[in-house]
Structures are given as structure tokens and as C-alpha cells.
Amino acid sequence: MTDEFDEQLGKVCCGTPWGSWYQTLEDIVIVVNVEKGTRGKDVQIKIEPHHLSCSVKGKEVFSGRLKRSVLIDDSTWSIEDQIIIRILLVKSSKSVFWESLLENGVYALDPVTKSQMQKNLTRERFERENPGFDFSNAEISGYNQEGQILDLRREY
């Protein structure tokens, strides 16, 4: 399991044995790598408010209670190029940070990835709250125990 920065997406991802996941202020995005040629009929995804499962060709990829709840009517999944399953979960509580995908720390962020993901989400929140301001060079230097920002510095 490796955590990484996905340059194409511009997101910090949490690596897993089956792919990766990342989050925005509003969503959790799960990317499952599958065998080339996988089609929709080969995939079984069950999205519930507090539970998620994924099976491919009858084999369970993962299943468990989600770290937090999601809106099932707004969540969806798709297959891309017959090699990736992309699951989009819409958070019930917007702007709430998920430290792991599933309860009990299953698919949890390592400390470095967690810090970088929190910084990116804080920057995203600032950009939404302050349209027209450029926070791309902002340096977020700390968080309290609740994950709230302590300091923001902008380089001009």
C-alpha cells in the first residue's frame, strides 16, 4: 500500500492493495484497478449510507462499514477503459475529513499523506470561500487536534 500524489488528478491519494482513494470537500473517490476487459456485468458494487462493497467476477475486492455516512442517491460508479472502476461517494457531511475509508482504520492515511490531504482540502475550502483570490502558493503550517487550520501564509 503506497500513498502518492496523482499528478493527473492533482490529488493526494491513499494507496491500497486494489488501487487508491482520495477525497475532496464533498466527495470520496475510489479507484479500483481491474483486469483489462472488465465490463459492467462483471462488477457488483453496493453503496449504502454506512457500508460499501465491491466485487469483480465474483471475487470480493473490499467490503466494510464506511468511516462516515454517504448520500446513496448522489453516489455512483463507472468503469473506465475496461481497466478501472471509479466509485464516487458523496459525503453526507460536507467538508468533514475522512482519516480512513472504512471504520477501524481500514485503508487509513499515513501521517504524511494525511497532512498533505488536509492541506489540500483547506486550500480548496479557502478558494471556495474567497473567490478571486489565488491560494496556489499558500503554505498551511499547522492544525489543531480537530484538524482545523492554525496558520496560513501566502507568498507573493
CSV table of N, CA and C in Angstrom, one decimal:
chain,number,residue,atom,x,y,z
A,1,MET,N,0.8,-1.2,0.0
A,1,MET,CA,0.0,0.0,0.0
A,1,MET,C,0.9,1.2,0.0
A,2,THR,N,0.8,2.0,-1.0
A,2,THR,CA,1.6,3.2,-1.1
A,2,THR,C,0.7,4.4,-1.3
A,3,ASP,N,1.1,5.5,-0.6
A,3,ASP,CA,0.3,6.7,-0.7
A,3,ASP,C,1.1,7.6,-1.7
A,4,GLU,N,0.4,8.3,-2.5
A,4,GLU,CA,1.1,9.0,-3.6
A,4,GLU,C,0.3,10.3,-4.0
A,5,PHE,N,1.0,11.1,-4.8
A,5,PHE,CA,0.3,12.3,-5.4
A,5,PHE,C,0.1,11.9,-6.8
A,6,ASP,N,-1.2,12.0,-7.2
A,6,ASP,CA,-1.6,11.7,-8.6
A,6,ASP,C,-1.5,13.0,-9.4
A,7,GLU,N,-0.5,13.1,-10.2
A,7,GLU,CA,-0.3,14.4,-10.9
A,7,GLU,C,-1.4,14.7,-11.9
A,8,GLN,N,-1.9,13.6,-12.5
A,8,GLN,CA,-3.0,13.8,-13.5
A,8,GLN,C,-4.2,14.4,-12.8
A,9,LEU,N,-4.5,13.9,-11.6
A,9,LEU,CA,-5.7,14.4,-10.9
A,9,LEU,C,-5.4,15.6,-10.0
A,10,GLY,N,-4.2,15.8,-9.7
A,10,GLY,CA,-3.8,16.9,-8.7
A,10,GLY,C,-4.3,16.6,-7.3
A,11,LYS,N,-4.4,15.3,-7.0
A,11,LYS,CA,-4.9,14.9,-5.7
A,11,LYS,C,-3.9,14.0,-5.0
A,12,VAL,N,-3.9,14.1,-3.7
A,12,VAL,CA,-3.1,13.2,-2.8
A,12,VAL,C,-4.0,11.9,-2.6
A,13,CYS,N,-3.4,10.8,-3.0
A,13,CYS,CA,-4.2,9.5,-3.0
A,13,CYS,C,-3.6,8.6,-1.9
A,14,CYS,N,-4.5,7.8,-1.3
A,14,CYS,CA,-4.2,6.8,-0.3
A,14,CYS,C,-4.1,5.5,-1.1
A,15,GLY,N,-2.9,4.9,-1.2
A,15,GLY,CA,-2.8,3.6,-1.9
A,15,GLY,C,-3.4,2.5,-1.1
A,16,THR,N,-3.9,1.5,-1.9
A,16,THR,CA,-4.5,0.3,-1.3
A,16,THR,C,-4.0,-0.9,-2.1
A,17,PRO,N,-4.2,-2.1,-1.6
A,17,PRO,CA,-3.8,-3.3,-2.4
A,17,PRO,C,-4.6,-3.4,-3.7
A,18,TRP,N,-5.7,-2.8,-3.9
A,18,TRP,CA,-6.6,-2.9,-5.1
A,18,TRP,C,-6.6,-1.6,-5.9
A,19,GLY,N,-6.0,-0.5,-5.4
A,19,GLY,CA,-6.0,0.8,-6.1
A,19,GLY,C,-5.7,1.9,-5.2
A,20,SER,N,-6.6,2.9,-5.1
A,20,SER,CA,-6.4,4.1,-4.3
A,20,SER,C,-7.7,4.8,-4.0
A,21,TRP,N,-7.7,5.7,-3.0
A,21,TRP,CA,-8.8,6.6,-2.8
A,21,TRP,C,-8.3,8.0,-2.4
A,22,TYR,N,-9.2,8.9,-2.7
A,22,TYR,CA,-8.9,10.3,-2.3
A,22,TYR,C,-10.2,11.0,-2.0
A,23,GLN,N,-10.0,12.2,-1.4
A,23,GLN,CA,-11.2,13.0,-1.1
A,23,GLN,C,-11.1,14.4,-1.5
A,24,THR,N,-12.3,15.0,-1.7
A,24,THR,CA,-12.5,16.5,-1.9
A,24,THR,C,-13.3,16.9,-0.7
A,25,LEU,N,-13.7,18.2,-0.7
A,25,LEU,CA,-14.5,18.7,0.4
A,25,LEU,C,-15.9,17.9,0.4
A,26,GLU,N,-16.3,17.5,-0.8
A,26,GLU,CA,-17.7,16.9,-0.9
A,26,GLU,C,-17.7,15.5,-1.2
A,27,ASP,N,-16.7,14.9,-1.7
A,27,ASP,CA,-16.7,13.5,-2.2
A,27,ASP,C,-15.5,12.7,-1.7
A,28,ILE,N,-15.8,11.4,-1.8
A,28,ILE,CA,-14.7,10.3,-1.7
A,28,ILE,C,-14.7,9.7,-3.0
A,29,VAL,N,-13.5,9.6,-3.6
A,29,VAL,CA,-13.3,8.9,-4.9
A,29,VAL,C,-12.5,7.7,-4.7
A,30,ILE,N,-13.0,6.6,-5.2
A,30,ILE,CA,-12.3,5.3,-5.0
A,30,ILE,C,-11.9,4.8,-6.4
A,31,VAL,N,-10.7,4.4,-6.6
A,31,VAL,CA,-10.2,3.9,-7.9
A,31,VAL,C,-9.8,2.5,-7.7
A,32,VAL,N,-10.4,1.5,-8.4
A,32,VAL,CA,-10.1,0.1,-8.3
A,32,VAL,C,-9.5,-0.3,-9.6
A,33,ASN,N,-8.3,-0.8,-9.5
A,33,ASN,CA,-7.7,-1.4,-10.7
A,33,ASN,C,-8.2,-2.8,-11.0
A,34,VAL,N,-8.6,-3.1,-12.2
A,34,VAL,CA,-9.2,-4.4,-12.5
A,34,VAL,C,-8.5,-4.9,-13.8
A,35,GLU,N,-8.7,-6.2,-14.0
A,35,GLU,CA,-8.2,-6.8,-15.2
A,35,GLU,C,-8.7,-6.2,-16.5
A,36,LYS,N,-7.9,-6.0,-17.5
A,36,LYS,CA,-8.3,-5.4,-18.7
A,36,LYS,C,-9.4,-6.3,-19.3
A,37,GLY,N,-10.4,-5.6,-19.8
A,37,GLY,CA,-11.6,-6.2,-20.4
A,37,GLY,C,-12.8,-6.4,-19.4
A,38,THR,N,-12.6,-5.9,-18.2
A,38,THR,CA,-13.7,-6.0,-17.2
A,38,THR,C,-14.9,-5.1,-17.7
A,39,ARG,N,-16.0,-5.7,-17.6
A,39,ARG,CA,-17.2,-5.0,-18.1
A,39,ARG,C,-18.2,-4.8,-16.9
A,40,GLY,N,-19.2,-4.0,-17.1
A,40,GLY,CA,-20.2,-3.7,-16.0
A,40,GLY,C,-20.8,-4.9,-15.5
A,41,LYS,N,-21.1,-5.9,-16.3
A,41,LYS,CA,-21.8,-7.1,-15.9
A,41,LYS,C,-20.9,-8.0,-14.9
A,42,ASP,N,-19.5,-7.7,-14.9
A,42,ASP,CA,-18.6,-8.4,-14.1
A,42,ASP,C,-18.5,-7.8,-12.7
A,43,VAL,N,-19.1,-6.6,-12.5
A,43,VAL,CA,-18.9,-5.8,-11.3
A,43,VAL,C,-20.1,-5.8,-10.5
A,44,GLN,N,-20.0,-5.9,-9.2
A,44,GLN,CA,-21.1,-5.7,-8.2
A,44,GLN,C,-20.6,-4.7,-7.2
A,45,ILE,N,-21.3,-3.6,-7.2
A,45,ILE,CA,-21.0,-2.5,-6.2
A,45,ILE,C,-22.3,-2.3,-5.4
A,46,LYS,N,-22.1,-2.3,-4.1
A,46,LYS,CA,-23.3,-2.0,-3.3
A,46,LYS,C,-22.9,-0.8,-2.4
A,47,ILE,N,-23.7,0.3,-2.6
A,47,ILE,CA,-23.4,1.5,-1.8
A,47,ILE,C,-24.6,1.7,-0.9
A,48,GLU,N,-24.3,1.8,0.4
A,48,GLU,CA,-25.4,2.0,1.4
A,48,GLU,C,-24.9,3.2,2.2
A,49,PRO,N,-25.7,3.9,3.0
A,49,PRO,CA,-25.3,5.1,3.7
A,49,PRO,C,-24.1,4.9,4.6
A,50,HIS,N,-23.9,3.7,5.2
A,50,HIS,CA,-22.8,3.4,6.1
A,50,HIS,C,-21.9,2.2,5.7
A,51,HIS,N,-22.2,1.6,4.5
A,51,HIS,CA,-21.5,0.4,4.1
A,51,HIS,C,-21.2,0.5,2.6
A,52,LEU,N,-20.1,-0.1,2.2
A,52,LEU,CA,-19.7,-0.2,0.8
A,52,LEU,C,-19.1,-1.6,0.5
A,53,SER,N,-19.5,-2.2,-0.6
A,53,SER,CA,-18.8,-3.4,-1.0
A,53,SER,C,-18.5,-3.4,-2.5
A,54,CYS,N,-17.5,-4.1,-2.9
A,54,CYS,CA,-17.1,-4.1,-4.3
A,54,CYS,C,-16.6,-5.5,-4.6
A,55,SER,N,-17.2,-6.2,-5.6
A,55,SER,CA,-16.8,-7.5,-6.1
A,55,SER,C,-16.6,-7.4,-7.6
A,56,VAL,N,-15.6,-8.2,-8.1
A,56,VAL,CA,-15.4,-8.3,-9.5
A,56,VAL,C,-15.3,-9.7,-9.9
A,57,LYS,N,-16.1,-10.1,-10.9
A,57,LYS,CA,-16.1,-11.5,-11.3
A,57,LYS,C,-16.3,-12.5,-10.2
A,58,GLY,N,-17.1,-12.1,-9.2
A,58,GLY,CA,-17.5,-13.0,-8.1
A,58,GLY,C,-16.5,-13.0,-7.0
A,59,LYS,N,-15.4,-12.2,-7.1
A,59,LYS,CA,-14.4,-12.1,-6.0
A,59,LYS,C,-14.5,-10.8,-5.3
A,60,GLU,N,-14.6,-10.8,-4.0
A,60,GLU,CA,-14.7,-9.6,-3.2
A,60,GLU,C,-13.4,-8.8,-3.2
A,61,VAL,N,-13.5,-7.6,-3.6
A,61,VAL,CA,-12.3,-6.7,-3.6
A,61,VAL,C,-12.2,-6.1,-2.2
A,62,PHE,N,-13.3,-5.5,-1.7
A,62,PHE,CA,-13.4,-5.0,-0.3
A,62,PHE,C,-14.8,-4.9,0.1
A,63,SER,N,-15.0,-4.8,1.4
A,63,SER,CA,-16.4,-4.7,1.9
A,63,SER,C,-16.2,-4.2,3.4
A,64,GLY,N,-17.1,-3.3,3.8
A,64,GLY,CA,-17.0,-2.8,5.1
A,64,GLY,C,-17.8,-1.6,5.4
A,65,ARG,N,-17.9,-1.3,6.7
A,65,ARG,CA,-18.6,-0.1,7.2
A,65,ARG,C,-17.7,1.1,6.9
A,66,LEU,N,-18.3,2.1,6.2
A,66,LEU,CA,-17.6,3.3,5.9
A,66,LEU,C,-17.3,4.1,7.1
A,67,LYS,N,-16.2,4.9,7.0
A,67,LYS,CA,-15.8,5.7,8.2
A,67,LYS,C,-16.9,6.7,8.6
A,68,ARG,N,-17.5,7.3,7.5
A,68,ARG,CA,-18.6,8.2,7.8
A,68,ARG,C,-19.7,7.9,6.8
A,69,SER,N,-20.9,8.5,6.9
A,69,SER,CA,-22.0,8.2,6.0
A,69,SER,C,-21.9,9.0,4.7
A,70,VAL,N,-22.6,8.4,3.7
A,70,VAL,CA,-22.6,9.0,2.3
A,70,VAL,C,-24.1,9.1,1.9
A,71,LEU,N,-24.3,9.9,0.9
A,71,LEU,CA,-25.6,10.1,0.2
A,71,LEU,C,-25.7,9.1,-0.9
A,72,ILE,N,-26.5,8.0,-0.7
A,72,ILE,CA,-26.5,7.0,-1.7
A,72,ILE,C,-27.2,7.4,-3.1
A,73,ASP,N,-28.2,8.3,-3.0
A,73,ASP,CA,-28.8,8.7,-4.2
A,73,ASP,C,-27.9,9.5,-5.1
A,74,ASP,N,-26.9,10.2,-4.5
A,74,ASP,CA,-26.0,11.0,-5.3
A,74,ASP,C,-24.7,10.3,-5.6
A,75,SER,N,-24.5,9.1,-5.0
A,75,SER,CA,-23.2,8.4,-5.3
A,75,SER,C,-23.4,7.5,-6.5
A,76,THR,N,-22.3,7.1,-7.1
A,76,THR,CA,-22.4,6.3,-8.3
A,76,THR,C,-21.0,5.6,-8.6
A,77,TRP,N,-21.0,4.8,-9.6
A,77,TRP,CA,-19.7,4.2,-10.0
A,77,TRP,C,-19.7,4.0,-11.5
A,78,SER,N,-18.5,3.8,-12.1
A,78,SER,CA,-18.4,3.6,-13.5
A,78,SER,C,-17.1,2.8,-13.8
A,79,ILE,N,-17.1,2.3,-15.0
A,79,ILE,CA,-15.9,1.6,-15.5
A,79,ILE,C,-15.3,2.4,-16.6
A,80,GLU,N,-13.9,2.6,-16.4
A,80,GLU,CA,-13.2,3.5,-17.4
A,80,GLU,C,-12.2,2.6,-18.2
A,81,ASP,N,-12.3,2.6,-19.5
A,81,ASP,CA,-11.4,1.9,-20.4
A,81,ASP,C,-11.3,0.4,-20.0
A,82,GLN,N,-12.3,-0.1,-19.4
A,82,GLN,CA,-12.3,-1.6,-19.0
A,82,GLN,C,-11.1,-2.0,-18.1
A,83,ILE,N,-10.5,-1.0,-17.4
A,83,ILE,CA,-9.4,-1.3,-16.5
A,83,ILE,C,-9.5,-0.7,-15.2
A,84,ILE,N,-10.4,0.2,-15.0
A,84,ILE,CA,-10.6,1.0,-13.7
A,84,ILE,C,-12.0,1.1,-13.4
A,85,ILE,N,-12.4,0.8,-12.1
A,85,ILE,CA,-13.7,1.1,-11.6
A,85,ILE,C,-13.5,2.4,-10.8
A,86,ARG,N,-14.3,3.4,-11.0
A,86,ARG,CA,-14.3,4.6,-10.3
A,86,ARG,C,-15.6,4.7,-9.5
A,87,ILE,N,-15.5,4.8,-8.2
A,87,ILE,CA,-16.7,4.9,-7.3
A,87,ILE,C,-16.6,6.3,-6.7
A,88,LEU,N,-17.7,7.0,-6.9
A,88,LEU,CA,-17.9,8.4,-6.4
A,88,LEU,C,-18.9,8.3,-5.2
A,89,LEU,N,-18.4,8.6,-4.0
A,89,LEU,CA,-19.3,8.6,-2.8
A,89,LEU,C,-19.5,10.1,-2.4
A,90,VAL,N,-20.7,10.6,-2.3
A,90,VAL,CA,-21.0,11.9,-1.9
A,90,VAL,C,-21.1,11.9,-0.4
A,91,LYS,N,-20.3,12.7,0.3
A,91,LYS,CA,-20.3,12.8,1.8
A,91,LYS,C,-21.6,13.4,2.3
A,92,SER,N,-22.1,12.8,3.3
A,92,SER,CA,-23.3,13.3,4.0
A,92,SER,C,-23.0,14.6,4.7
A,93,SER,N,-21.8,14.6,5.3
A,93,SER,CA,-21.3,15.8,6.0
A,93,SER,C,-20.2,16.5,5.2
A,94,LYS,N,-20.6,17.5,4.4
A,94,LYS,CA,-19.6,18.2,3.6
A,94,LYS,C,-18.4,18.7,4.4
A,95,SER,N,-17.3,18.8,3.9
A,95,SER,CA,-16.1,19.4,4.5
A,95,SER,C,-15.6,18.6,5.7
A,96,VAL,N,-16.1,17.4,6.0
A,96,VAL,CA,-15.6,16.6,7.1
A,96,VAL,C,-14.5,15.7,6.5
A,97,PHE,N,-13.4,15.7,7.2
A,97,PHE,CA,-12.2,15.0,6.8
A,97,PHE,C,-12.3,13.5,7.2
A,98,TRP,N,-12.1,12.6,6.2
A,98,TRP,CA,-12.0,11.2,6.5
A,98,TRP,C,-10.6,10.8,6.7
A,99,GLU,N,-10.2,10.2,7.8
A,99,GLU,CA,-8.9,9.7,8.0
A,99,GLU,C,-8.7,8.3,7.5
A,100,SER,N,-9.7,7.6,7.2
A,100,SER,CA,-9.7,6.3,6.6
A,100,SER,C,-10.9,6.1,5.8
A,101,LEU,N,-10.9,5.1,4.8
A,101,LEU,CA,-12.0,4.8,4.0
A,101,LEU,C,-13.1,4.1,4.8
A,102,LEU,N,-12.7,3.1,5.5
A,102,LEU,CA,-13.6,2.2,6.3
A,102,LEU,C,-13.3,2.4,7.8
A,103,GLU,N,-14.2,2.0,8.6
A,103,GLU,CA,-14.1,2.0,10.1
A,103,GLU,C,-12.9,1.2,10.5
A,104,ASN,N,-12.4,1.4,11.8
A,104,ASN,CA,-11.3,0.7,12.4
A,104,ASN,C,-10.0,0.9,11.6
A,105,GLY,N,-9.9,2.1,11.0
A,105,GLY,CA,-8.6,2.4,10.3
A,105,GLY,C,-8.3,1.6,9.1
A,106,VAL,N,-9.3,0.9,8.5
A,106,VAL,CA,-9.1,0.1,7.3
A,106,VAL,C,-8.9,1.1,6.1
A,107,TYR,N,-7.8,1.0,5.4
A,107,TYR,CA,-7.4,1.8,4.3
A,107,TYR,C,-7.2,3.3,4.8
A,108,ALA,N,-6.4,3.4,5.9
A,108,ALA,CA,-6.2,4.6,6.6
A,108,ALA,C,-5.0,5.4,5.9
A,109,LEU,N,-5.0,6.7,6.1
A,109,LEU,CA,-4.0,7.6,5.6
A,109,LEU,C,-2.8,7.5,6.5
A,110,ASP,N,-1.6,7.4,5.9
A,110,ASP,CA,-0.4,7.5,6.7
A,110,ASP,C,-0.2,9.0,7.1
A,111,PRO,N,0.6,9.3,8.2
A,111,PRO,CA,0.7,10.6,8.7
A,111,PRO,C,1.1,11.7,7.6
A,112,VAL,N,2.0,11.4,6.8
A,112,VAL,CA,2.4,12.3,5.7
A,112,VAL,C,1.3,12.6,4.8
A,113,THR,N,0.7,11.6,4.3
A,113,THR,CA,-0.4,11.7,3.3
A,113,THR,C,-1.6,12.4,4.0
A,114,LYS,N,-1.9,12.1,5.2
A,114,LYS,CA,-3.0,12.8,6.0
A,114,LYS,C,-2.7,14.3,6.0
A,115,SER,N,-1.5,14.7,6.4
A,115,SER,CA,-1.2,16.1,6.5
A,115,SER,C,-1.3,16.8,5.1
A,116,GLN,N,-0.8,16.2,4.1
A,116,GLN,CA,-0.9,16.8,2.7
A,116,GLN,C,-2.3,16.9,2.3
A,117,MET,N,-3.1,15.8,2.5
A,117,MET,CA,-4.5,15.8,2.1
A,117,MET,C,-5.3,16.9,2.9
A,118,GLN,N,-5.0,17.1,4.2
A,118,GLN,CA,-5.7,18.1,5.0
A,118,GLN,C,-5.3,19.5,4.4
A,119,LYS,N,-4.1,19.7,4.1
A,119,LYS,CA,-3.6,21.0,3.5
A,119,LYS,C,-4.4,21.3,2.2
A,120,ASN,N,-4.5,20.3,1.3
A,120,ASN,CA,-5.1,20.5,0.0
A,120,ASN,C,-6.6,20.8,0.2
A,121,LEU,N,-7.3,20.1,1.2
A,121,LEU,CA,-8.7,20.4,1.4
A,121,LEU,C,-8.9,21.8,2.0
A,122,THR,N,-8.0,22.2,2.9
A,122,THR,CA,-8.1,23.5,3.5
A,122,THR,C,-7.9,24.6,2.4
A,123,ARG,N,-6.9,24.3,1.5
A,123,ARG,CA,-6.7,25.3,0.4
A,123,ARG,C,-8.0,25.3,-0.5
A,124,GLU,N,-8.6,24.2,-0.8
A,124,GLU,CA,-9.8,24.1,-1.6
A,124,GLU,C,-10.9,24.9,-0.9
A,125,ARG,N,-11.0,24.7,0.4
A,125,ARG,CA,-12.1,25.5,1.2
A,125,ARG,C,-11.8,27.0,1.1
A,126,PHE,N,-10.6,27.4,1.3
A,126,PHE,CA,-10.3,28.8,1.2
A,126,PHE,C,-10.6,29.4,-0.2
A,127,GLU,N,-10.3,28.6,-1.2
A,127,GLU,CA,-10.6,29.1,-2.6
A,127,GLU,C,-12.1,29.3,-2.8
A,128,ARG,N,-12.9,28.4,-2.3
A,128,ARG,CA,-14.3,28.5,-2.4
A,128,ARG,C,-14.9,29.6,-1.6
A,129,GLU,N,-14.3,29.8,-0.4
A,129,GLU,CA,-14.8,30.9,0.4
A,129,GLU,C,-14.4,32.3,0.0
A,130,ASN,N,-13.3,32.3,-0.8
A,130,ASN,CA,-12.7,33.6,-1.2
A,130,ASN,C,-12.5,33.6,-2.7
A,131,PRO,N,-13.5,33.6,-3.5
A,131,PRO,CA,-13.4,33.5,-5.0
A,131,PRO,C,-12.6,34.8,-5.4
A,132,GLY,N,-11.7,34.5,-6.4
A,132,GLY,CA,-10.9,35.6,-6.9
A,132,GLY,C,-9.5,35.7,-6.3
A,133,PHE,N,-9.3,35.0,-5.2
A,133,PHE,CA,-8.0,35.0,-4.5
A,133,PHE,C,-7.3,33.8,-5.0
A,134,ASP,N,-6.0,33.9,-5.2
A,134,ASP,CA,-5.1,32.8,-5.6
A,134,ASP,C,-4.4,32.2,-4.3
A,135,PHE,N,-4.8,31.0,-3.9
A,135,PHE,CA,-4.1,30.4,-2.8
A,135,PHE,C,-3.2,29.3,-3.2
A,136,SER,N,-2.8,29.2,-4.5
A,136,SER,CA,-2.0,28.2,-5.0
A,136,SER,C,-0.6,28.2,-4.4
A,137,ASN,N,-0.1,29.3,-3.9
A,137,ASN,CA,1.2,29.4,-3.3
A,137,ASN,C,1.1,29.5,-1.8
A,138,ALA,N,-0.1,29.3,-1.2
A,138,ALA,CA,-0.3,29.4,0.2
A,138,ALA,C,0.4,28.3,0.9
A,139,GLU,N,1.0,28.5,2.1
A,139,GLU,CA,1.6,27.5,2.9
A,139,GLU,C,0.7,27.3,4.1
A,140,ILE,N,0.2,26.2,4.3
A,140,ILE,CA,-0.6,25.9,5.5
A,140,ILE,C,0.4,25.2,6.5
A,141,SER,N,0.5,25.8,7.7
A,141,SER,CA,1.6,25.4,8.5
A,141,SER,C,1.2,24.6,9.8
A,142,GLY,N,-0.1,24.4,10.0
A,142,GLY,CA,-0.4,23.6,11.2
A,142,GLY,C,-1.9,23.4,11.4
A,143,TYR,N,-2.2,22.4,12.2
A,143,TYR,CA,-3.6,22.0,12.5
A,143,TYR,C,-3.7,21.8,14.0
A,144,ASN,N,-4.9,22.0,14.6
A,144,ASN,CA,-5.1,21.6,16.0
A,144,ASN,C,-5.6,20.1,16.0
A,145,GLN,N,-6.0,19.6,17.1
A,145,GLN,CA,-6.5,18.2,17.2
A,145,GLN,C,-7.7,17.9,16.4
A,146,GLU,N,-8.5,18.9,16.1
A,146,GLU,CA,-9.8,18.7,15.4
A,146,GLU,C,-9.5,18.9,13.9
A,147,GLY,N,-8.2,19.1,13.5
A,147,GLY,CA,-7.9,19.2,12.1
A,147,GLY,C,-8.2,20.6,11.5
A,148,GLN,N,-8.4,21.6,12.4
A,148,GLN,CA,-8.6,22.9,12.0
A,148,GLN,C,-7.3,23.7,11.7
A,149,ILE,N,-7.3,24.5,10.8
A,149,ILE,CA,-6.1,25.2,10.4
A,149,ILE,C,-5.6,26.2,11.5
A,150,LEU,N,-4.4,26.3,11.8
A,150,LEU,CA,-3.8,27.2,12.8
A,150,LEU,C,-3.2,28.4,12.1
A,151,ASP,N,-2.6,28.3,10.9
A,151,ASP,CA,-1.9,29.4,10.3
A,151,ASP,C,-1.9,29.2,8.8
A,152,LEU,N,-2.1,30.3,8.1
A,152,LEU,CA,-2.0,30.3,6.6
A,152,LEU,C,-1.1,31.4,6.2
A,153,ARG,N,-0.1,31.1,5.4
A,153,ARG,CA,0.8,32.1,4.9
A,153,ARG,C,0.8,32.1,3.4
A,154,ARG,N,0.8,33.3,2.8
A,154,ARG,CA,0.7,33.4,1.4
A,154,ARG,C,2.0,34.1,0.9
A,155,GLU,N,2.6,33.5,-0.2
A,155,GLU,CA,3.8,34.0,-0.8
A,155,GLU,C,3.3,34.9,-1.9
A,156,TYR,N,3.9,36.1,-2.0
A,156,TYR,CA,3.5,37.0,-3.1
A,156,TYR,C,4.6,37.1,-4.1
